[in-house]
Short mmCIF file of C-alpha atoms in Angstrom, two decimals:
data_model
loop_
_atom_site.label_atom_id
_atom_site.label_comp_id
_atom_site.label_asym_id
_atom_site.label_seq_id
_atom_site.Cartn_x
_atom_site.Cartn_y
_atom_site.Cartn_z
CA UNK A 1 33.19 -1.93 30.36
CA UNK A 2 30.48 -4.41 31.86
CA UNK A 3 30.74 -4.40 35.11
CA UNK A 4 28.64 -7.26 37.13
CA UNK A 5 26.47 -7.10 40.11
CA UNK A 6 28.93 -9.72 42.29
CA UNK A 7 31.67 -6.95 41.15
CA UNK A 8 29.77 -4.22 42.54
CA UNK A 9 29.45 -5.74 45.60
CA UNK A 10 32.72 -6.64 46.12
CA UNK A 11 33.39 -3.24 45.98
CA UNK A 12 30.99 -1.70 48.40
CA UNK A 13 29.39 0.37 45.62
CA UNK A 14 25.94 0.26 44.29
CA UNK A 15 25.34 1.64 40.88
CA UNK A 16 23.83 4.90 40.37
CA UNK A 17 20.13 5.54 40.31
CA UNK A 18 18.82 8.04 37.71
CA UNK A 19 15.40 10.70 38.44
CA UNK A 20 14.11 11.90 36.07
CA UNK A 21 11.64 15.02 37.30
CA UNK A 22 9.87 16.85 34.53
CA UNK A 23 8.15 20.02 35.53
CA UNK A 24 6.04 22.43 34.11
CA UNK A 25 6.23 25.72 35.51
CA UNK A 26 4.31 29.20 34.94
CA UNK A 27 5.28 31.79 37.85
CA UNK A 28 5.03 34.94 38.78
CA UNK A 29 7.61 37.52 39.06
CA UNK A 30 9.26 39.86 41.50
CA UNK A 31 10.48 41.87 38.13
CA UNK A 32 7.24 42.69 36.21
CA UNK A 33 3.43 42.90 37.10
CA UNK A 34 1.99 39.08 36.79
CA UNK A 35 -0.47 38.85 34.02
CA UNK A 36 -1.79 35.69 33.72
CA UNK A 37 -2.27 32.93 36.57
CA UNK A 38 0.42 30.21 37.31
CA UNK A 39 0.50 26.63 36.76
CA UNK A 40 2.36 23.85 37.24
CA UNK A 41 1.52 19.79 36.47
CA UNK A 42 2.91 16.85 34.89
CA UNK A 43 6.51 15.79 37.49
CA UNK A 44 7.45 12.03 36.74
CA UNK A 45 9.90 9.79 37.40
CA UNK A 46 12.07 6.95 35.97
CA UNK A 47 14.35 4.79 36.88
CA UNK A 48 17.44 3.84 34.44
CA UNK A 49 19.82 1.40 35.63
CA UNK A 50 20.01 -1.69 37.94
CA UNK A 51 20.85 -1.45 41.34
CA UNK A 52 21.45 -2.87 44.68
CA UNK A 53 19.45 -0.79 46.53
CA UNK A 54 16.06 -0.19 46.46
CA UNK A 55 14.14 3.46 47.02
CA UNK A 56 10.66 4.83 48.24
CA UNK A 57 9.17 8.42 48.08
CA UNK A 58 7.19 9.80 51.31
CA UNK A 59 5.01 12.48 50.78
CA UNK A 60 2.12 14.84 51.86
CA UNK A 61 -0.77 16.74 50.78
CA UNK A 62 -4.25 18.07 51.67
CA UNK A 63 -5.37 15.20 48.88
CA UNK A 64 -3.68 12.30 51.80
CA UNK A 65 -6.02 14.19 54.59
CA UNK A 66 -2.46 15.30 56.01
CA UNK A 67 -1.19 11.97 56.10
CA UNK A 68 2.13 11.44 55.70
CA UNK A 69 2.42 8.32 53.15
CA UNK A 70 4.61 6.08 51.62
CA UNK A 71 5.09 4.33 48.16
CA UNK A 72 6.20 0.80 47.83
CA UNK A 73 9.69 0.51 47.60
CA UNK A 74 11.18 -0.71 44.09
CA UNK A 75 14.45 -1.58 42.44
CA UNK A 76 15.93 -0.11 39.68
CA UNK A 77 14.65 -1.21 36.03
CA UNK A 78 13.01 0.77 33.15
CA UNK A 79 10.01 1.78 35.87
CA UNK A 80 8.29 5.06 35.19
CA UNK A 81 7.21 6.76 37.90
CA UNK A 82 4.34 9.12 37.64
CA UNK A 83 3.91 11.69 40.47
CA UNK A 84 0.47 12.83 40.10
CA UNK A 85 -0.39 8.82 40.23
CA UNK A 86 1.69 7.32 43.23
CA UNK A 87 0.81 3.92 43.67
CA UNK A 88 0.72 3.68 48.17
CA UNK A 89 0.10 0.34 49.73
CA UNK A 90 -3.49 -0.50 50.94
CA UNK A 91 -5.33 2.74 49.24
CA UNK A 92 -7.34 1.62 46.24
CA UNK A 93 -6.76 5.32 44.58
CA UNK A 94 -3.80 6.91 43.77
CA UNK A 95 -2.30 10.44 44.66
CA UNK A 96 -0.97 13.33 43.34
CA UNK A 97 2.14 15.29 44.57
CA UNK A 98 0.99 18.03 42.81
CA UNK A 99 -2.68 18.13 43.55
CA UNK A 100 -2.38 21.82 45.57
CA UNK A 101 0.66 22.40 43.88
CA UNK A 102 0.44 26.77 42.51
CA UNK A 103 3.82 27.64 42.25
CA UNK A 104 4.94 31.36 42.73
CA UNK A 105 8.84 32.02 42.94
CA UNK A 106 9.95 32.07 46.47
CA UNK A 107 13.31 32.62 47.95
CA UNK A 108 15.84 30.63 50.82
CA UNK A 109 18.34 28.12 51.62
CA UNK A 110 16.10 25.26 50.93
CA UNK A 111 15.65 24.63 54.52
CA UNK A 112 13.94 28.42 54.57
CA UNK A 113 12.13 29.42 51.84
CA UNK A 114 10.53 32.04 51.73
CA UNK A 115 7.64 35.00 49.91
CA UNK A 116 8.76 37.83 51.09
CA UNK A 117 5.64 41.06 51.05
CA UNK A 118 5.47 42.38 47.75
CA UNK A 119 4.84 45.48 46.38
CA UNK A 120 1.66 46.12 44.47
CA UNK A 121 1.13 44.14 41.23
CA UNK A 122 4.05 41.63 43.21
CA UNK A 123 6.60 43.48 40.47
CA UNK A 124 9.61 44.11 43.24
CA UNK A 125 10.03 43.16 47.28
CA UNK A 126 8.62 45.50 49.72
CA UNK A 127 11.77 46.09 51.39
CA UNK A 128 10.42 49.00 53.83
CA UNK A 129 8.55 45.66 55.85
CA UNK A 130 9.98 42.57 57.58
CA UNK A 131 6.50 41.01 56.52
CA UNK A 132 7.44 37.51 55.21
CA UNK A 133 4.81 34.25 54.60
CA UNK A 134 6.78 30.90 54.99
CA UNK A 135 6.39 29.40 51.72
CA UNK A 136 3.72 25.95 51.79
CA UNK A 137 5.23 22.88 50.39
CA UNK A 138 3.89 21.31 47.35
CA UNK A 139 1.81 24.59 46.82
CA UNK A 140 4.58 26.98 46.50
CA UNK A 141 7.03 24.70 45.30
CA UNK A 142 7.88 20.30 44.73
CA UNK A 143 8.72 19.16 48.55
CA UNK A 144 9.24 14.91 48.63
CA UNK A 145 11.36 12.58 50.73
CA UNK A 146 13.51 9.65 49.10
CA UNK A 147 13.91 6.76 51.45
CA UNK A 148 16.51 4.07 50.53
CA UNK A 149 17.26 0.86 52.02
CA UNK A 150 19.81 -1.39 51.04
CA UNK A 151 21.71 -4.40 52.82
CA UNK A 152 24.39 -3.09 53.96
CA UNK A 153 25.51 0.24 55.26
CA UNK A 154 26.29 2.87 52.83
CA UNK A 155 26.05 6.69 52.07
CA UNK A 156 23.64 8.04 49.43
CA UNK A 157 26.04 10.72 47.47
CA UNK A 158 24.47 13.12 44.41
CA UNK A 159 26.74 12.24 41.54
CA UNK A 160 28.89 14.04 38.90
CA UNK A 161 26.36 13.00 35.59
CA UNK A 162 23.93 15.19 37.40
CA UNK A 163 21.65 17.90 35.24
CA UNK A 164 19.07 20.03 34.62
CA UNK A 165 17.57 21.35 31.27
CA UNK A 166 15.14 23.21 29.72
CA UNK A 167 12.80 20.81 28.32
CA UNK A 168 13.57 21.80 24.63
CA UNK A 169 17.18 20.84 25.13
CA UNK A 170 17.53 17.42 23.72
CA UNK A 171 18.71 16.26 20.02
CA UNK A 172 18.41 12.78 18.77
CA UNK A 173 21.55 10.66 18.18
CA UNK A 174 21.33 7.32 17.19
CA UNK A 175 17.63 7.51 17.08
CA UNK A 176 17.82 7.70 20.60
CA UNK A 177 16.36 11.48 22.44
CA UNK A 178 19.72 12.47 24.06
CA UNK A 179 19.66 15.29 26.66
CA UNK A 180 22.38 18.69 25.65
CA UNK A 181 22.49 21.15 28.52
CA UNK A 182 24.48 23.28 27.07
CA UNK A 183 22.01 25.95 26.37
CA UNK A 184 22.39 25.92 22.37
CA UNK A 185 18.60 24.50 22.10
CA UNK A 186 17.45 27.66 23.62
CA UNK A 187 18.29 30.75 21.52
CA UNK A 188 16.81 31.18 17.60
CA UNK A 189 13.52 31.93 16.27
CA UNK A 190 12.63 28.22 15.91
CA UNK A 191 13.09 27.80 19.87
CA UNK A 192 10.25 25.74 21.66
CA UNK A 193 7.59 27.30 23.67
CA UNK A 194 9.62 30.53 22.20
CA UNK A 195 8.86 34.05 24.53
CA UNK A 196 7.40 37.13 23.32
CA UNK A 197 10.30 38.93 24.63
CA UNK A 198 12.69 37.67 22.15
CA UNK A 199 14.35 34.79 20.45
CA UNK A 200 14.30 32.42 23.06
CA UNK A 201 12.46 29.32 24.87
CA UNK A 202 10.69 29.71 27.83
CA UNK A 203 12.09 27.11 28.88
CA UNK A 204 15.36 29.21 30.27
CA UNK A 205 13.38 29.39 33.14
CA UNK A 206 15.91 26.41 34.55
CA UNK A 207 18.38 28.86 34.81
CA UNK A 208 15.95 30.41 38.42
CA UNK A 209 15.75 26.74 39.73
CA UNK A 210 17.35 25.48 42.76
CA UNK A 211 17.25 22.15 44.28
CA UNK A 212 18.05 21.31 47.90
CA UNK A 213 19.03 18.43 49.45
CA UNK A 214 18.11 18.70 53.35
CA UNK A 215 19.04 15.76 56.15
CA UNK A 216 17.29 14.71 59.22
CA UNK A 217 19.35 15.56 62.72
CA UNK A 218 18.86 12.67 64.99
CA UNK A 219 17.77 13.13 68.82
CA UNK A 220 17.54 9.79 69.84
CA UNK A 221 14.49 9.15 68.63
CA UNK A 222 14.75 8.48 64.77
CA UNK A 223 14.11 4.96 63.63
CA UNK A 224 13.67 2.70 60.12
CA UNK A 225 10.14 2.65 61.34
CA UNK A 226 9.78 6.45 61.86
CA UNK A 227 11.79 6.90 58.80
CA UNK A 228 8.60 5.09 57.11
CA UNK A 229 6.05 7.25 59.03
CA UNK A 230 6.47 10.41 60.08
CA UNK A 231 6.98 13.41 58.12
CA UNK A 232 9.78 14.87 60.72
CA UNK A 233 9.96 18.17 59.85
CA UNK A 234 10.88 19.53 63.46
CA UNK A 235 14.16 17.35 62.76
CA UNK A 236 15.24 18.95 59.74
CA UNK A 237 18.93 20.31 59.71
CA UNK A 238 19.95 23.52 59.94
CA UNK A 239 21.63 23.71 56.73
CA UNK A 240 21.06 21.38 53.53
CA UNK A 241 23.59 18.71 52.99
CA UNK A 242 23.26 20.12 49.22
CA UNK A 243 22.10 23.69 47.82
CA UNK A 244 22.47 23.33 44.09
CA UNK A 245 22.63 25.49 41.58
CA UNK A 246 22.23 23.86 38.03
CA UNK A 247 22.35 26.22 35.51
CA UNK A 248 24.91 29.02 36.36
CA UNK A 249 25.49 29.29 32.51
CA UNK A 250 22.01 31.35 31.30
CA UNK A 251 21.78 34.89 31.83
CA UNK A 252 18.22 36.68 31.12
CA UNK A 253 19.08 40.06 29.63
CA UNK A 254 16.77 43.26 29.42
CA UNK A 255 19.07 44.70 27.28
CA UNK A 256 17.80 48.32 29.18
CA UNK A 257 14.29 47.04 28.35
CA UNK A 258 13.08 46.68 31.27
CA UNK A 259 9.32 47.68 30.84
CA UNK A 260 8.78 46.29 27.40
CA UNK A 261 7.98 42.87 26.23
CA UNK A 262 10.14 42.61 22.61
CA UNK A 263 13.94 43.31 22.61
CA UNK A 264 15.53 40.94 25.10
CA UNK A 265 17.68 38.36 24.90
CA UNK A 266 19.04 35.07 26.35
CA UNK A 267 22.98 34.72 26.70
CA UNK A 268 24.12 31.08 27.23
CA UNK A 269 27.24 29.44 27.64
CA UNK A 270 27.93 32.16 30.47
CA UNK A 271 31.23 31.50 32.08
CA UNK A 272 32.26 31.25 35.64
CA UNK A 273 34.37 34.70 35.24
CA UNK A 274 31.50 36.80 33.67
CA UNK A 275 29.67 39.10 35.17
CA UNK A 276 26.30 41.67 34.49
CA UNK A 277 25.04 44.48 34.64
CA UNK A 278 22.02 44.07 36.20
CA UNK A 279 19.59 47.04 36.11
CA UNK A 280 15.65 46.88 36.40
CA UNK A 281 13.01 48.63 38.44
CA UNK A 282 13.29 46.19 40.91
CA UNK A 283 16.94 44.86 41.19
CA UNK A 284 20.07 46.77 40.47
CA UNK A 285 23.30 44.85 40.61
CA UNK A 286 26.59 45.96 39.02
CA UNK A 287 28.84 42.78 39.45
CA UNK A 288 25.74 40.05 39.05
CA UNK A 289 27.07 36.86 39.05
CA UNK A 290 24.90 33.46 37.52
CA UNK A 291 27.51 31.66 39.33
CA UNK A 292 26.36 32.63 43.07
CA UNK A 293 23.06 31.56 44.65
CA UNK A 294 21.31 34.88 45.90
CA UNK A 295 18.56 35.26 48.03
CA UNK A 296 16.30 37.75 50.05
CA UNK A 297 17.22 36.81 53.53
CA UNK A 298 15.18 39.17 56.03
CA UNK A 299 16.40 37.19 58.84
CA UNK A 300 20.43 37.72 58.87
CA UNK A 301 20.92 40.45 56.65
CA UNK A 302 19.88 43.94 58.77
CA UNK A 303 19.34 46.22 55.12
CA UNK A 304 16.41 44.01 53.95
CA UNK A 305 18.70 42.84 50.79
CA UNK A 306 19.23 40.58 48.42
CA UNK A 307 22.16 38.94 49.84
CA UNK A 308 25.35 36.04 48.20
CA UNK A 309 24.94 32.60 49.82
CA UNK A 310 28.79 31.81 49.45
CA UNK A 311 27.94 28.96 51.91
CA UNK A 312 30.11 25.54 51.60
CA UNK A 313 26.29 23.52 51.37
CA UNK A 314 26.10 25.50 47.89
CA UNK A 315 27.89 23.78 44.72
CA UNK A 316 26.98 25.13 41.18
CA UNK A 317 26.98 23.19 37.90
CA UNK A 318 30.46 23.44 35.53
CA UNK A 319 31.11 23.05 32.15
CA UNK A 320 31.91 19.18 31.28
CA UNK A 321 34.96 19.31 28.87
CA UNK A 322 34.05 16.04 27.19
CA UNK A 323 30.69 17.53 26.12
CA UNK A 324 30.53 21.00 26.71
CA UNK A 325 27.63 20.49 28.81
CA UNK A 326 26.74 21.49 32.70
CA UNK A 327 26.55 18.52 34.94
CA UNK A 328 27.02 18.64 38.77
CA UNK A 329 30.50 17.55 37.91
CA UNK A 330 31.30 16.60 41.93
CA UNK A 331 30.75 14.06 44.07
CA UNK A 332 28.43 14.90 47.73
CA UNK A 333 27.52 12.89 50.30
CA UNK A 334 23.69 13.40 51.33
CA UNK A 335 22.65 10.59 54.35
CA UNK A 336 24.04 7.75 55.48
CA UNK A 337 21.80 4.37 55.66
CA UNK A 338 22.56 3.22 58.62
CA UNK A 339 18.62 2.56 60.46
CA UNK A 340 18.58 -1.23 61.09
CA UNK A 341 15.67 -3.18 60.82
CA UNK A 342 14.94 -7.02 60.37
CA UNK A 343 11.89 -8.36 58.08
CA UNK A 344 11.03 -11.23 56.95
CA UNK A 345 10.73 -12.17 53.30
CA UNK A 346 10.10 -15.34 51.67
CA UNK A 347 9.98 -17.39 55.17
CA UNK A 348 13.79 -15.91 56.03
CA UNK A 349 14.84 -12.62 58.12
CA UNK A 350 16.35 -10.42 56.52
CA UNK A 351 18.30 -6.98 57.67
CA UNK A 352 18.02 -3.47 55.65
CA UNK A 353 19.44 -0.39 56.75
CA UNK A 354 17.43 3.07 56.19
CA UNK A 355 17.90 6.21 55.73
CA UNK A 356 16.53 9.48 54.15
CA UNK A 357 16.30 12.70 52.72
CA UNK A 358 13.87 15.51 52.09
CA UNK A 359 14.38 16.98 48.20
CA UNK A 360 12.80 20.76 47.42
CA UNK A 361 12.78 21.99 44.02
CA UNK A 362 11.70 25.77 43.88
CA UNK A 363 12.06 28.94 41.26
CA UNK A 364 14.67 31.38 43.03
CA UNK A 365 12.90 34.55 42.67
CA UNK A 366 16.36 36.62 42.84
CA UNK A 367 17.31 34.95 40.10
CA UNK A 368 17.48 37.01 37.03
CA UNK A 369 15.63 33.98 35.16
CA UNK A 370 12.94 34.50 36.95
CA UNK A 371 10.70 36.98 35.00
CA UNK A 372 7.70 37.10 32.96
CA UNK A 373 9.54 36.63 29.65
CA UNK A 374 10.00 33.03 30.73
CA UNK A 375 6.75 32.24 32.59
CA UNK A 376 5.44 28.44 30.47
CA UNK A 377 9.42 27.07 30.79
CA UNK A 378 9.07 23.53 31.32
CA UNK A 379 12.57 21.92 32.82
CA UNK A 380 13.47 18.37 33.87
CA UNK A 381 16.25 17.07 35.93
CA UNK A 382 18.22 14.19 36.19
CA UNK A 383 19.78 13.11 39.72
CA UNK A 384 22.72 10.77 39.48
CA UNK A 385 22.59 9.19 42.98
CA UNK A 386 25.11 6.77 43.74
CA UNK A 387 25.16 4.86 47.00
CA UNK A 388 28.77 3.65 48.43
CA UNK A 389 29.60 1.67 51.12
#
């Protein structure tokens, strides 16, 4: 059904906006000795639909001489965004959100993440120390802000056609590239970027990755200006608006093989009700669960574990009956736009409301994905943001 912009209006509802964040990611991990350095390039963006809102990214890095900067905002269209080239008003050269970025898997909430002191070779947690490092934003992991502004006020919500996938998970229907996160691209010998461990793609490694949606808490002194300048992180709230979990339905299994590279194996399609045996030198679990967010959390949890985040911020990807694929399959509110500020454009004033959040994308070290086997995954994501009034 076409539906037309005066419609949309009408309604109070602007049409969704569509990221598209490719990452390539080689990390290290808490389960076997790292042999080979990481590395991580190549996140993009791209814009799919039209919109009546518009969006800008705010960033920081040692290449902006710890300036916290701004790109232009823009309306939806067929725009591709290209994160190690972002296009800032008044500087001649571009910059790079990944330009320190040397991932490592980390562990939190999103709002504290996390590299807990490792044993030697970094193959488990040192859980005899309360030694921690907090983990450095775009170094350790993808840290960005999206800024919206639209006419009227409205609340920026993370929609239900929201998904991650492993890079290799995509057929072509209708000579079109079509995305299938259902996990059936990667299992079988003729897998991309397949692992020496087994029959599988690298590219599992979205099964570790956890995206976090954190808000700003307001004392006063939070403005559409400030919103466009400062970096804020002593506002930050306590808890994310969002902890997400994207795909629950890939389980990395050692298959008792812990300390050899050949014999493993990738279960997908996973279900909610399932549960592992989890046994390696480093992590022992009898009910594990792909279903729960887990983390090492030193700071609440008095027997240095790895501890359940059964918090109400968390939400995990489901299976979509339609498709049998896993999409965020809900409906969450992030920030409200409510910052007013007047401008003038084309010789006439003209009122926008702001608002903002900060977005951290990081490999879950906990997370049974997160193991050699799968270091060179490459994953992308796709955030259905819809903003209603």
């Amino acid at each position: 059904m076409k539906i037309t912009r005066h419609s949309l209006m009408a309604k109070g509802i602007l049409v969704l906006l569509s990221l598209l964040i490719i990452i390539f990611v080689f990390t290290f991990s808490w389960f076997t000795p790292p042999i080979e350095d990481n590395y991580a390039s190549g996140v993009s963006m791209k814009t799919k639909a039209g919109s009546d809102f518009e969006y800008a990214i705010g960033f920081q890095t040692s290449q902006t001489g710890g300036r916290y900067l701004v790109t232009d905002f823009t309306s939806m269209g067929e725009e591709e965004w290209d994160i190690e080239h972002l296009e800032v008003d008044g500087y001649e050269n571009t910059f790079n959100l990944i330009y320190d970025y040397n991932p490592i898997d980390i562990t939190g909430d999103g709002v504290t993440l996390i590299r807990p002191n490792m044993e030697y070779g970094n193959w488990k947690i040192n859980t005899g120390t309360d030694d921690y490092s907090i983990a450095e934003a775009n170094t350790q992991y993808i840290s960005f802000d999206i800024i919206v502004r639209s006419k009227s006020r409205s609340m920026l919500s993370l929609g239900p056609q929201s998904y991650a996938v492993g890079d290799c998970e995509k057929t072509i229907v209708n000579n079109e590239t079509v995305d299938v996160p259902d996990g059936s691209q990667l299992i079988g010998a003729s897998v991309t970027r397949k692992s020496d461990y087994g029959n599988f793609s690298k590219d599992a490694i979205v099964g570790a990755v956890r995206v976090a949606f954190i808000g700003f808490d307001d004392d006063g002194s939070i403005t559409a200006d400030s919103l466009m300048q400062d970096l804020q992180n002593d506002k930050l709230a306590d808890t994310p608006s969002l902890l997400w979990v994207p795909r629950p339905d890939l389980y990395l299994n050692n298959n008792n093989r812990d300390q050899e590279v050949t014999g493993w194996s990738l279960n997908t399609g996973v279900a909610s009700t399932d549960t592992f045996n989890l046994q390696s030198s480093a992590m022992t679990d009898s009910a594990y669960s792909t279903y729960r967010h887990q983390q090492y959390d030193i700071f609440n949890n008095t027997n240095n574990s790895v501890v359940t985040n059964n918090s109400s911020y968390v939400r995990i990807s489901s299976k979509d009956a339609n498709d049998n694929c896993y999409r965020f399959n809900d409906n969450v509110s992030l920030f409200p736009i409510t910052y007013e500020k007047t401008v003038t454009e084309n010789n006439q004033s003209v009122t926008y409301y702001y608002g903002k959040t900060r977005v951290r994308i990081w490999v879950e070290g906990t997370d049974t994905e997160s193991r050699r086997a799968l270091a060179g995954g490459k994953f992308r994501f796709n955030f259905d943001l819809t903003t209603n009034g």
